[in-house]
XYZ file of C-alpha atoms in Angstrom:
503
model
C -12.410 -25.850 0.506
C -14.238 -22.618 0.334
C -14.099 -21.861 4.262
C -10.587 -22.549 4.172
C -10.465 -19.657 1.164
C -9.743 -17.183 3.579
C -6.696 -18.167 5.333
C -4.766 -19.646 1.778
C -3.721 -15.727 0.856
C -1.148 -16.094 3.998
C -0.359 -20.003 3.644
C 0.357 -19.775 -0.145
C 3.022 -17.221 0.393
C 4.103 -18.869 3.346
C 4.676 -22.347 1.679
C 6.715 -20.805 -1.051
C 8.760 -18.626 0.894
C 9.980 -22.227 2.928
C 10.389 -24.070 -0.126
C 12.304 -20.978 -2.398
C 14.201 -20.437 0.809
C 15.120 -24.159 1.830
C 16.505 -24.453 -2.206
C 18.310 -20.956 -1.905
C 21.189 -22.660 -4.203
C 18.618 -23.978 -6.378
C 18.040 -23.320 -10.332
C 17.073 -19.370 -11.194
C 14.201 -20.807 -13.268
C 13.455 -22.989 -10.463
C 13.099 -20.208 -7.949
C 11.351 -17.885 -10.789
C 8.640 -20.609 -11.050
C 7.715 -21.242 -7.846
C 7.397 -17.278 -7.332
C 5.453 -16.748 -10.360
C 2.802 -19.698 -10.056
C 2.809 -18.543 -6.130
C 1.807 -15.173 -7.302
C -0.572 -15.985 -9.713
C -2.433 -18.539 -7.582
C -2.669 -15.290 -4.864
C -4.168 -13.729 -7.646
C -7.075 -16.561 -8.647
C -7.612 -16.334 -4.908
C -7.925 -13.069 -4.185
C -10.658 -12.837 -6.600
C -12.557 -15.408 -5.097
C -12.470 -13.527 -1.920
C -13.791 -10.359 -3.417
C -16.719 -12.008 -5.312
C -17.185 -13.858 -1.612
C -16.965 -10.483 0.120
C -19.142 -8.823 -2.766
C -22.222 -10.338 -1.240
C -21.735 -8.248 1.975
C -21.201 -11.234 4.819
C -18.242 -10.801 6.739
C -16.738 -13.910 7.428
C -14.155 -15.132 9.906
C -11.637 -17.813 9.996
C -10.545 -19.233 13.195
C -7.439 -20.223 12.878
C -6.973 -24.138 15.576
C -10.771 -23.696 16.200
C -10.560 -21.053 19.108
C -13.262 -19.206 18.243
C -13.417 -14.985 19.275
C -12.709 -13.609 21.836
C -10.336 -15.931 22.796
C -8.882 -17.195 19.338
C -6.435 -15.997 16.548
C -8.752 -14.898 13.932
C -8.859 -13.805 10.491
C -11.560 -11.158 9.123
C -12.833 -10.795 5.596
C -15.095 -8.369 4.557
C -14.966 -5.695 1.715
C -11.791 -3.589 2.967
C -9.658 -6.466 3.544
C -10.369 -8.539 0.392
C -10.110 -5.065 -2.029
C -6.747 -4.920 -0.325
C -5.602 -8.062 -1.007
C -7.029 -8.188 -4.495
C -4.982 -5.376 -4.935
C -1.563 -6.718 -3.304
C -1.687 -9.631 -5.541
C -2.190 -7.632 -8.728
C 1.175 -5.950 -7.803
C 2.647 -8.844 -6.955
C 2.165 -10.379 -10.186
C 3.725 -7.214 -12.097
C 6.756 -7.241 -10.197
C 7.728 -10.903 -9.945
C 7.560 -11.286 -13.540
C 9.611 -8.050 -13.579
C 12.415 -9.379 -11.557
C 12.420 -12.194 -13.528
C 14.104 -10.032 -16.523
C 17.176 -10.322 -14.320
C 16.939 -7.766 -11.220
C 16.698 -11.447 -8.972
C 19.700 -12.456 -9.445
C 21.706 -9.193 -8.188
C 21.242 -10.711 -5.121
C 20.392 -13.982 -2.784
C 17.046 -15.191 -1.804
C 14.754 -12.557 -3.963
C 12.255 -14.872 -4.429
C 11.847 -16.004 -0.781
C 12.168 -12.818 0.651
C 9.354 -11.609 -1.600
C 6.878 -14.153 -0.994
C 7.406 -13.356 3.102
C 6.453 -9.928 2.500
C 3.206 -10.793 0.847
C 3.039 -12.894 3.760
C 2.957 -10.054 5.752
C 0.919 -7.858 4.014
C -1.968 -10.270 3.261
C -1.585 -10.680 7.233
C -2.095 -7.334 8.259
C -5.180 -6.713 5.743
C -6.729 -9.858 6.846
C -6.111 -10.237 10.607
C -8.777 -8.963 13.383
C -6.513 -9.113 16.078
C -4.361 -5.949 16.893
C -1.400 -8.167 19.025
C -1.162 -10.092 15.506
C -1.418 -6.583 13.233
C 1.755 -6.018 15.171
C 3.064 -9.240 14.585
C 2.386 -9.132 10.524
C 4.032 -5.666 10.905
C 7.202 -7.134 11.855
C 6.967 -10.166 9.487
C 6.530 -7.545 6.272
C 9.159 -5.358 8.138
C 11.841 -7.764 8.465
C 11.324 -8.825 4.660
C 11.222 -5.471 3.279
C 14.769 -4.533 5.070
C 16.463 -7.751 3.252
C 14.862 -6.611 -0.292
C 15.335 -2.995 0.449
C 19.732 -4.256 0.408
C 18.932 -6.427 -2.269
C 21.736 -5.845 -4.739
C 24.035 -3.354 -2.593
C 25.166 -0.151 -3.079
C 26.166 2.127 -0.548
C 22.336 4.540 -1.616
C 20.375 1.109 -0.433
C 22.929 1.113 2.533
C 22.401 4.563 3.707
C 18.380 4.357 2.885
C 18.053 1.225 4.868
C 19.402 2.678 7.763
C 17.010 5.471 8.060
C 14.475 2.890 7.302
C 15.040 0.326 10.151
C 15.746 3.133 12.744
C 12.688 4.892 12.225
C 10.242 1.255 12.034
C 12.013 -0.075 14.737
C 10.949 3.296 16.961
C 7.702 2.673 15.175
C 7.562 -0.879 16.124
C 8.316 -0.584 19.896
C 5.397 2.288 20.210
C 2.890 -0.125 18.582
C 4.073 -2.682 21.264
C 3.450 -0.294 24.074
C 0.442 1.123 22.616
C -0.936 -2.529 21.929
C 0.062 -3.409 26.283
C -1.717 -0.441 27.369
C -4.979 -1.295 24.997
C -4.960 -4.802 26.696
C -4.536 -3.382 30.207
C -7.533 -1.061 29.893
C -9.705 -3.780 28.383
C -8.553 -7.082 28.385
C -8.662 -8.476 24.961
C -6.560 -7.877 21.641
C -9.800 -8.941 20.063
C -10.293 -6.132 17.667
C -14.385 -6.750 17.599
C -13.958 -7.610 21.149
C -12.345 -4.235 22.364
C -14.854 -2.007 20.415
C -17.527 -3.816 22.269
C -15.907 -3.180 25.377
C -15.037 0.356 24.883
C -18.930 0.923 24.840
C -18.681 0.374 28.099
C -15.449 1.200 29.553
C -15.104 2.645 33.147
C -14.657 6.306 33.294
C -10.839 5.573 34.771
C -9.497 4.110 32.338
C -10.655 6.497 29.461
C -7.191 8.502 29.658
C -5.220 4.758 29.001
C -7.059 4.382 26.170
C -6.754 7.703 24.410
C -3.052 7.580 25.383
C -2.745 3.892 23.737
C -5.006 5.170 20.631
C -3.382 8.155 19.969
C 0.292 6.159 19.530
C -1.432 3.758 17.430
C -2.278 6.867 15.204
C 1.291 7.643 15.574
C 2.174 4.260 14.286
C 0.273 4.274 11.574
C 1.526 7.562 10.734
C 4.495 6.786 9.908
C 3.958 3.222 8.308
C 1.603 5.780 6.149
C 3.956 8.367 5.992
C 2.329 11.157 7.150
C 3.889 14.901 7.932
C 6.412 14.907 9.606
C 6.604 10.984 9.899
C 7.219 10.803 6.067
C 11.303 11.868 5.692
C 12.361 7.994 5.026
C 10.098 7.311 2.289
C 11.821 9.266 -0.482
C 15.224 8.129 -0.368
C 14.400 4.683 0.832
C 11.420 4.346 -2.472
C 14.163 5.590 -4.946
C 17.088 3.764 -3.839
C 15.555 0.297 -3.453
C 15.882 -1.740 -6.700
C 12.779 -1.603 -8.976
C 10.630 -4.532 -8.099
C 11.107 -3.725 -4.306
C 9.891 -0.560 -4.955
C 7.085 -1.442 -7.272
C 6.018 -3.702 -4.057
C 6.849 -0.911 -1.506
C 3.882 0.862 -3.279
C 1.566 -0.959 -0.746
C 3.409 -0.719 2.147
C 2.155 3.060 2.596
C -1.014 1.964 2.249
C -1.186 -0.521 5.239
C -0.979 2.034 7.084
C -3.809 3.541 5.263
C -5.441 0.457 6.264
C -4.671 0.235 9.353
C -5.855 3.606 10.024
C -9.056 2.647 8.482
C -9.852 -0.052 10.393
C -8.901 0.634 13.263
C -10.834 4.290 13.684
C -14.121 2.886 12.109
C -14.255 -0.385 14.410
C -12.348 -0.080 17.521
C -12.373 3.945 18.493
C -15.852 4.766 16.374
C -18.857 6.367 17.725
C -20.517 3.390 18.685
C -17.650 2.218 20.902
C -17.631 5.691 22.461
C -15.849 7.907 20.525
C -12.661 8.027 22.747
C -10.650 9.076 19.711
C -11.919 10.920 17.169
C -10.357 11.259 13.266
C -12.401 14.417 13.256
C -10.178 15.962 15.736
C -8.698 18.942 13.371
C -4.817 18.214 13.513
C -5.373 15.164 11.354
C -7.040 16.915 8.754
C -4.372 19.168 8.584
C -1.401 17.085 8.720
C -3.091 15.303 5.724
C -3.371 18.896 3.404
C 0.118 19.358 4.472
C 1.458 16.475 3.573
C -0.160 17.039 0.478
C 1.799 20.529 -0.060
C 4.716 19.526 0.636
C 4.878 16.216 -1.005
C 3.879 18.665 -3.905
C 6.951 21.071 -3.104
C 9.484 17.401 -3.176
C 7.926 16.941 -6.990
C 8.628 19.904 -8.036
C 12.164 19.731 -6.759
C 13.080 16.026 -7.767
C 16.236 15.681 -10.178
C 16.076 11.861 -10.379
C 13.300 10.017 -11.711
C 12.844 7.266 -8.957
C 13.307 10.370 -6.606
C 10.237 12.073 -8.365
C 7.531 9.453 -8.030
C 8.389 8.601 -4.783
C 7.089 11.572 -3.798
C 4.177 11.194 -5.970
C 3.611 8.281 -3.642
C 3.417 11.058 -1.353
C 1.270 13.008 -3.023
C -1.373 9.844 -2.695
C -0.564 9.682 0.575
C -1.932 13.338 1.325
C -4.883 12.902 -0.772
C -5.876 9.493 1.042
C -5.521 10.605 4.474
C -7.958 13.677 3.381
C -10.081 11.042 2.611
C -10.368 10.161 5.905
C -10.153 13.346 7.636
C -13.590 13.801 5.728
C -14.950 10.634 7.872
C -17.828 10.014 5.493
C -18.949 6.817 3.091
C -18.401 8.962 0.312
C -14.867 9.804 0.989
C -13.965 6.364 1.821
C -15.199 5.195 -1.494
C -14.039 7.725 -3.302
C -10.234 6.857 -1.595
C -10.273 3.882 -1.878
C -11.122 3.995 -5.774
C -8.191 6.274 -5.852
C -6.226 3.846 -3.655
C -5.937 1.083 -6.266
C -5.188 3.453 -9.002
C -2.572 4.889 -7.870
C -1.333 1.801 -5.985
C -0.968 0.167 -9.054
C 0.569 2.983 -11.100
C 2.953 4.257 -9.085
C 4.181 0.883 -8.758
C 4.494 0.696 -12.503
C 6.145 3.605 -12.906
C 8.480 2.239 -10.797
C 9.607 -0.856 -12.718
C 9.276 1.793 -16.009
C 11.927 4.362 -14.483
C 14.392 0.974 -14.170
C 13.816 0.351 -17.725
C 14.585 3.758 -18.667
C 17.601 3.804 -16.253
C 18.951 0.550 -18.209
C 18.634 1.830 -21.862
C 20.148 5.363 -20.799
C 23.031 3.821 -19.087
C 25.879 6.325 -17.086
C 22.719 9.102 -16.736
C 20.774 6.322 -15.031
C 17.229 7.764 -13.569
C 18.956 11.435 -13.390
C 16.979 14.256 -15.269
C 19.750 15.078 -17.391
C 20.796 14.852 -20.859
C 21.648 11.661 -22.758
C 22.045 9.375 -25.713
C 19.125 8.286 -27.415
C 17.370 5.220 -26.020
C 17.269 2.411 -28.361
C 13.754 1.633 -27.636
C 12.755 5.513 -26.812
C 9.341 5.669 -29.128
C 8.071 2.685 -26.675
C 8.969 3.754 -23.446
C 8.242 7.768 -23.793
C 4.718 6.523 -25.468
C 4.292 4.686 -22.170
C 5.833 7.059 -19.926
C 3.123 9.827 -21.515
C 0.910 7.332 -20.526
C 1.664 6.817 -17.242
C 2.176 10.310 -16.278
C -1.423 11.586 -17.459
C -2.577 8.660 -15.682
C -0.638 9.426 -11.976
C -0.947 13.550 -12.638
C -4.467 13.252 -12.657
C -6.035 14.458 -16.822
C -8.304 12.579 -18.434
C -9.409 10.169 -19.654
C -8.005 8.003 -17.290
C -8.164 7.024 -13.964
C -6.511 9.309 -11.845
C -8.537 12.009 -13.180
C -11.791 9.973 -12.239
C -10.232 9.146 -8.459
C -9.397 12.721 -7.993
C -12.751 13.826 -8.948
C -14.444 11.440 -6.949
C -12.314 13.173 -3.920
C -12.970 16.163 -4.599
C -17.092 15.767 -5.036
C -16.780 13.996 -1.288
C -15.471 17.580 0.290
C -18.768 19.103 2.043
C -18.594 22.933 2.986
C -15.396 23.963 4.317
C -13.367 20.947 3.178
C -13.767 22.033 -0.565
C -12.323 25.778 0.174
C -8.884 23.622 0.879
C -9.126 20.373 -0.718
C -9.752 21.552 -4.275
C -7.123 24.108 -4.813
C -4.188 22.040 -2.617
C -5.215 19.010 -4.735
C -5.422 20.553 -8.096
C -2.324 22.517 -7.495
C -0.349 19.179 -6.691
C -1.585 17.542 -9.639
C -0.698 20.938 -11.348
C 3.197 20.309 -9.630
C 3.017 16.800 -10.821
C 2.391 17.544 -14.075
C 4.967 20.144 -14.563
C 7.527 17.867 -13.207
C 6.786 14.602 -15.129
C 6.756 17.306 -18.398
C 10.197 18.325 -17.615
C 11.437 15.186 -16.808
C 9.863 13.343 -20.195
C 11.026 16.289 -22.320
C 14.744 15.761 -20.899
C 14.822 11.926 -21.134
C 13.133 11.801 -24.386
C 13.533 14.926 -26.162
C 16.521 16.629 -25.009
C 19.013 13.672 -25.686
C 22.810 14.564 -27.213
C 23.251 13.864 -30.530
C 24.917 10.006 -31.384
C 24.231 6.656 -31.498
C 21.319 5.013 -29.782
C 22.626 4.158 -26.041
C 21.393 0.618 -24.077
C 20.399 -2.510 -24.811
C 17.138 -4.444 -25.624
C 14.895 -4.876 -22.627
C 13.764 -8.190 -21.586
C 10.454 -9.263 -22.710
C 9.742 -9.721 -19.008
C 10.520 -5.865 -17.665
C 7.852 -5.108 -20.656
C 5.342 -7.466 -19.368
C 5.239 -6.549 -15.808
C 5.683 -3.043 -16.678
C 2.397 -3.042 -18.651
C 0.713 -5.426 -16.246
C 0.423 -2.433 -13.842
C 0.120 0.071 -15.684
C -3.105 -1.173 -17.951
C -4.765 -0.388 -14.376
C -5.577 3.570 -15.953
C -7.712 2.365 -18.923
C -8.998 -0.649 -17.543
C -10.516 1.501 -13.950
C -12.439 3.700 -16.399
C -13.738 1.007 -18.710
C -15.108 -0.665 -15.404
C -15.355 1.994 -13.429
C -18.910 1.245 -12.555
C -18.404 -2.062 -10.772
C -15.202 -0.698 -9.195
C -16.663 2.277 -7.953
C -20.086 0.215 -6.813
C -17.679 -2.040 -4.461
C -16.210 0.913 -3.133
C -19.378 2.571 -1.988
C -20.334 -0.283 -0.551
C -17.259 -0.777 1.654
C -17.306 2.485 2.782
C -21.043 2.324 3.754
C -20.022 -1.363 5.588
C -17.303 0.510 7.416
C -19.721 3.036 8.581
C -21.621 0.883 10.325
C -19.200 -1.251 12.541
C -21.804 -2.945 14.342
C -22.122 -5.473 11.309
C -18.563 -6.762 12.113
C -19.124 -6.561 15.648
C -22.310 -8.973 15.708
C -20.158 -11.488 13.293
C -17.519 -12.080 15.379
C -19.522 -11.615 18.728
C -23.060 -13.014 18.489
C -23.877 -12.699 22.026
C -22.535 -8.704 22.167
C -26.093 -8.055 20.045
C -27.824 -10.002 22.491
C -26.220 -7.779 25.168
C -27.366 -4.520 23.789
C-alpha cells in the first residue's frame, strides 16, 4: 500500500468527484459527506507523504508500469509533498465552510471541488511537462464552473476576464511544450534536463524561445506584473470557499516556476535560461509595489485581500529572483503562511458580509454585527498575522525573506517589503475600524453564523500561532527542500539511473 501512497492524492479526489457528480440530485448531506471524508482522507495522506519525503528519497510512481523516459510518471520529493500537504489543509477549511450553506447556491459544488484538487495535486506531483499542461486544464476547467457558482452578473463579468486570459495562457503552454519536444525529444521533465546538458548548439535558440513562454505561462498562472489584472476582480467576486481555494492556484504557478528553473533550465543542464536574468527580479519588486498601491486603494473587503494575495505574490517571486537555498526556504515558509491565511480571510470577509447584510464586504458604515466582539477579535487576528507584526507568522516569513537578501538585493527588498506590509496594515486598520467601530447607531444587523463558517474559518486561520509554535520543524523542512532543489542532479539520477552512469 505504501508505494501506491503517492498516486492516492489524485485518485481520492478523482473517485469522489465521479461519485458526487454521478448523484448530482442526490441528498445535500449526502454530497457534504462524501466531500468532507474525501478531504480529510487527502489530509491523513498528505502527511504520510511528507514524513515519506522527510527522509530525503525522491520517489517515483509509474503510473501502467512504463517506467521514465518513456512512461507517465509521478514525482515526490520535498516541494511536491509540502505542496500538497498544504492544498489539503485548505481544502479541509473550505469544504466544511461551504457546508454552512454557500453549496447549495448552486449545482455540483461538491464535484466540481474535488476535480480541482484533482488538478492541483496533479500539477504538484507530476514530472512530466505534456501532463503539467494537462493538470492545468483539468484545475482550469473546474475553477471556471466554481468561479459562476451561485451567479451574479460580478462572477459573470470576472469569469470572462478569467477564461480569456487562461485560455491565451493555455495555448502558449501548448506551443511552448511542442517546441520543448521538438528540440529534445522527450516531455520527460528529468529526461529533458539531462538532455539539455548536451543539446546541439542549433537548437539552443528553440529552447530559450520555448522556456521563455513557459516563464510567460507561469507568469500569469502566478500573476505576475503585468500578467496579474484578472486576479483582483476574479478573487473578490468568486463566492467564499472558491476563493479560499483560489488561494493556491497563484501558487502553482509559483511551483511551477520552481520546478521547472531548478531541474529542467538549471546550471547543470546548461543554463539556457537563467532566473537571474534581471527583468525577473524586477517584475517581482514591482509587482510588489503595486500590489501595495491596489491595498491601499481597496473599498471592498474581498477586493482588499485579494490584492494582499498579491502582495505574496511579489514577495515569493523575490524569493526566487534571489536563486539561493536560503531564499527558497525562507519562501516557501512564507508560502504556507500566507497560503493558508489569506484563504481564511477569505471565508472570514463572507461571514462578515452575512452579519452586515445591504453593506456586504464594502468599507462603509453599518449596523452593528450581532456577533461583532467574535469576528473583529478574529479579524485583529488575522490582519497582524497577513500584515506581517509579531508574534505571528507572517512576521517570522517576512523576516526570514528579508535575512535571505545578499548585497544589493537588501537596498530594495527591505524597504519595498516593509513599506507593503506598512500599506497593508494601514488598510486592514481602516477597514476594521469602519466595519467594527464606525457602525450607525441601532439594532444589531444579521443573523447567527453557522457553526460550520466558524469552524473552517478558524481551521485556516490557527495556521499564524501554530507556524511559530513549530516553527523549528517547519522551517527545518524548508531548508532542506530548498538545498534538494539546488542540487537537481538528485532527481535526475532517481528517475534516470543510467544518465549518472553516462556522466
Amino acid at each position: 500500500m505504501i508505494q501506491h501512497l503517492i498516486v492516492l492524492p489524485v485518485v481520492l479526489p478523482l473517485v469522489a468527484g465521479i461519485l458526487l457528480l454521478y448523484q448530482r440530485q442526490g441528498l445535500v448531506r449526502y454530497k457534504r459527506a462524501v466531500s468532507v471524508v474525501a478531504s480529510v482522507l487527502l489530509l491523513f495522506v498528505s502527511i504520510a507523504l511528507v514524513n515519506q519525503a522527510a527522509s530525503g528519497d525522491i520517489t517515483y510512481y509509474a503510473l501502467g508500469d512504463w517506467q521514465p523516459p518513456f512512461g507517465v510518471v509521478l514525482v515526490l520529493d520535498r516541494l511536491s509533498a509540502l505542496m500538497v500537504l498544504v492544498t489539503a489543509i485548505l481544502a479541509v477549511g473550505a469544504v466544511i465552510f461551504a457546508c454552512g450553506g454557500d453549496d447549495e447556491k448552486g449545482s455540483n459544488f461538491h464535484g466540481l471541488f474535488q476535480w480541482q484538487l484533482l488538478g492541483i495535486n496533479g500539477a504538484f506531483l507530476t514530472g512530466d511537462l505534456f501532463n503539467l499542461f494537462v493538470f492545468f486544464e483539468v484545475l482550469l476547467l473546474a475553477s471556471y464552473a466554481l468561479l459562476l457558482h451561485g451567479g451574479g452578473k460580478a462572477r459573470i463579468q470576472a469569469s470572462v476576464h478569467y477564461v480569456v486570459l487562461n485560455l491565451a495562457g493555455s495555448s502558449l503552454f501548448l506551443i511552448a511544450v511542442g517546441i520543448l519536444y521538438g528540440a529534445t525529444g522527450t516531455l520527460n521533465m528529468a529526461d529533458m534536463a539531462h538532455k539539455l546538458a548536451n543539446l546541439p548548439a542549433e537548437r539552443e535558440g528553440l529552447v530559450t524561445a520555448g522556456a521563455l513562454m513557459l516563464l510567460v505561462v507561469f507568469g500569469l498562472k502566478a500573476a505576475i506584473l503585468p500578467l496579474y489584472f484578472w486576479l483582483p476582480r476574479a478573487y473578490a467576486a468568486a463566492p467564499a470557499p472558491v476563493a479560499a481555494l483560489f488561494a493556491i492556484m497563484t501558487k502553482v504557478g509559483i511551483y511551477a516556476i520552481l520546478r521547472v528553473y531548478s531541474l529542467i533550465f538549471s546550471d547543470q543542464a546548461g543554463g539556457l535560461v537563467a532566473l537571474e536574468q534581471p527583468w525577473v527580479w524586477w517584475l517581482a519588486l514591482a509587482t510588489l509595489a503595486a500590489a501595495g498601491v491596489g491595498v491601499m486603494a481597496a473599498r471592498d473587503l474581498r477586493l482588499l485581500i485579494a490584492y494582499l494575495v498579491l502582495i505574496s505574490v511579489g514577495t515569493l517571486l523575490a524569493g526566487i529572483g534571489m536563486r539561493s537555498p536560503a531564499a527558497t526556504s525562507a519562501l516557501l515558509y512564507y508560502l504556507i503562511h500566507t497560503t493558508l491565511i489569506t484563504g481564511g480571510l477569505f471565508l472570514l470577509a463572507e461571514m462578515i458580509g452575512l452579519q452586515r447584510g445591504k453593506p456586504g464586504t464594502r468599507i462603509v458604515k453599518g449596523r452593528p454585527l450581532i456577533q461583532g466582539n467574535a469576528l473583529a477579535i478574529t479579524f485583529f487576528i488575522g490582519a497582524i498575522a497577513v500584515a506581517g507584526l509579531p508574534p505571528l507568522s507572517g512576521a517570522l516569513g517576512k523576516a526570514l525573506m528579508l535575512n535571505a537578501a545578499e548585497g544589493s538585493e537588501r537596498v530594495w527588498l527591505w524597504p519595498l517589503l516593509l513599506l507593503t506590509s506598512l500599506a497593508s496594515l494601514i488598510a486592514l486598520s481602516r477597514a476594521g475600524s469602519t466595519l467594527f467601530w464606525r457602525s450607525h447607531r441601532g439594532s444589531p444587523s444579521g443573523s447567527s453564523l453557522s457553526r460550520y463558517q466558524w469552524i473552517g474559518m478558524l481551521w485556516l486561520l490557527s495556521a499564524a500561532p501554530l507556524m511559530v509554535i513549530f516553527a523549528g520543524p517547519v522551517s527545518s523542512y524548508t531548508q532542506a527542500t530548498g538545498e534538494q532543489l539546488a542540487n537537481p542532479q538528485l532527481l535526475i539520477n532517481t528517475l534516470l539511473p543510467d544518465a549518472g552512469d553516462a556522466q
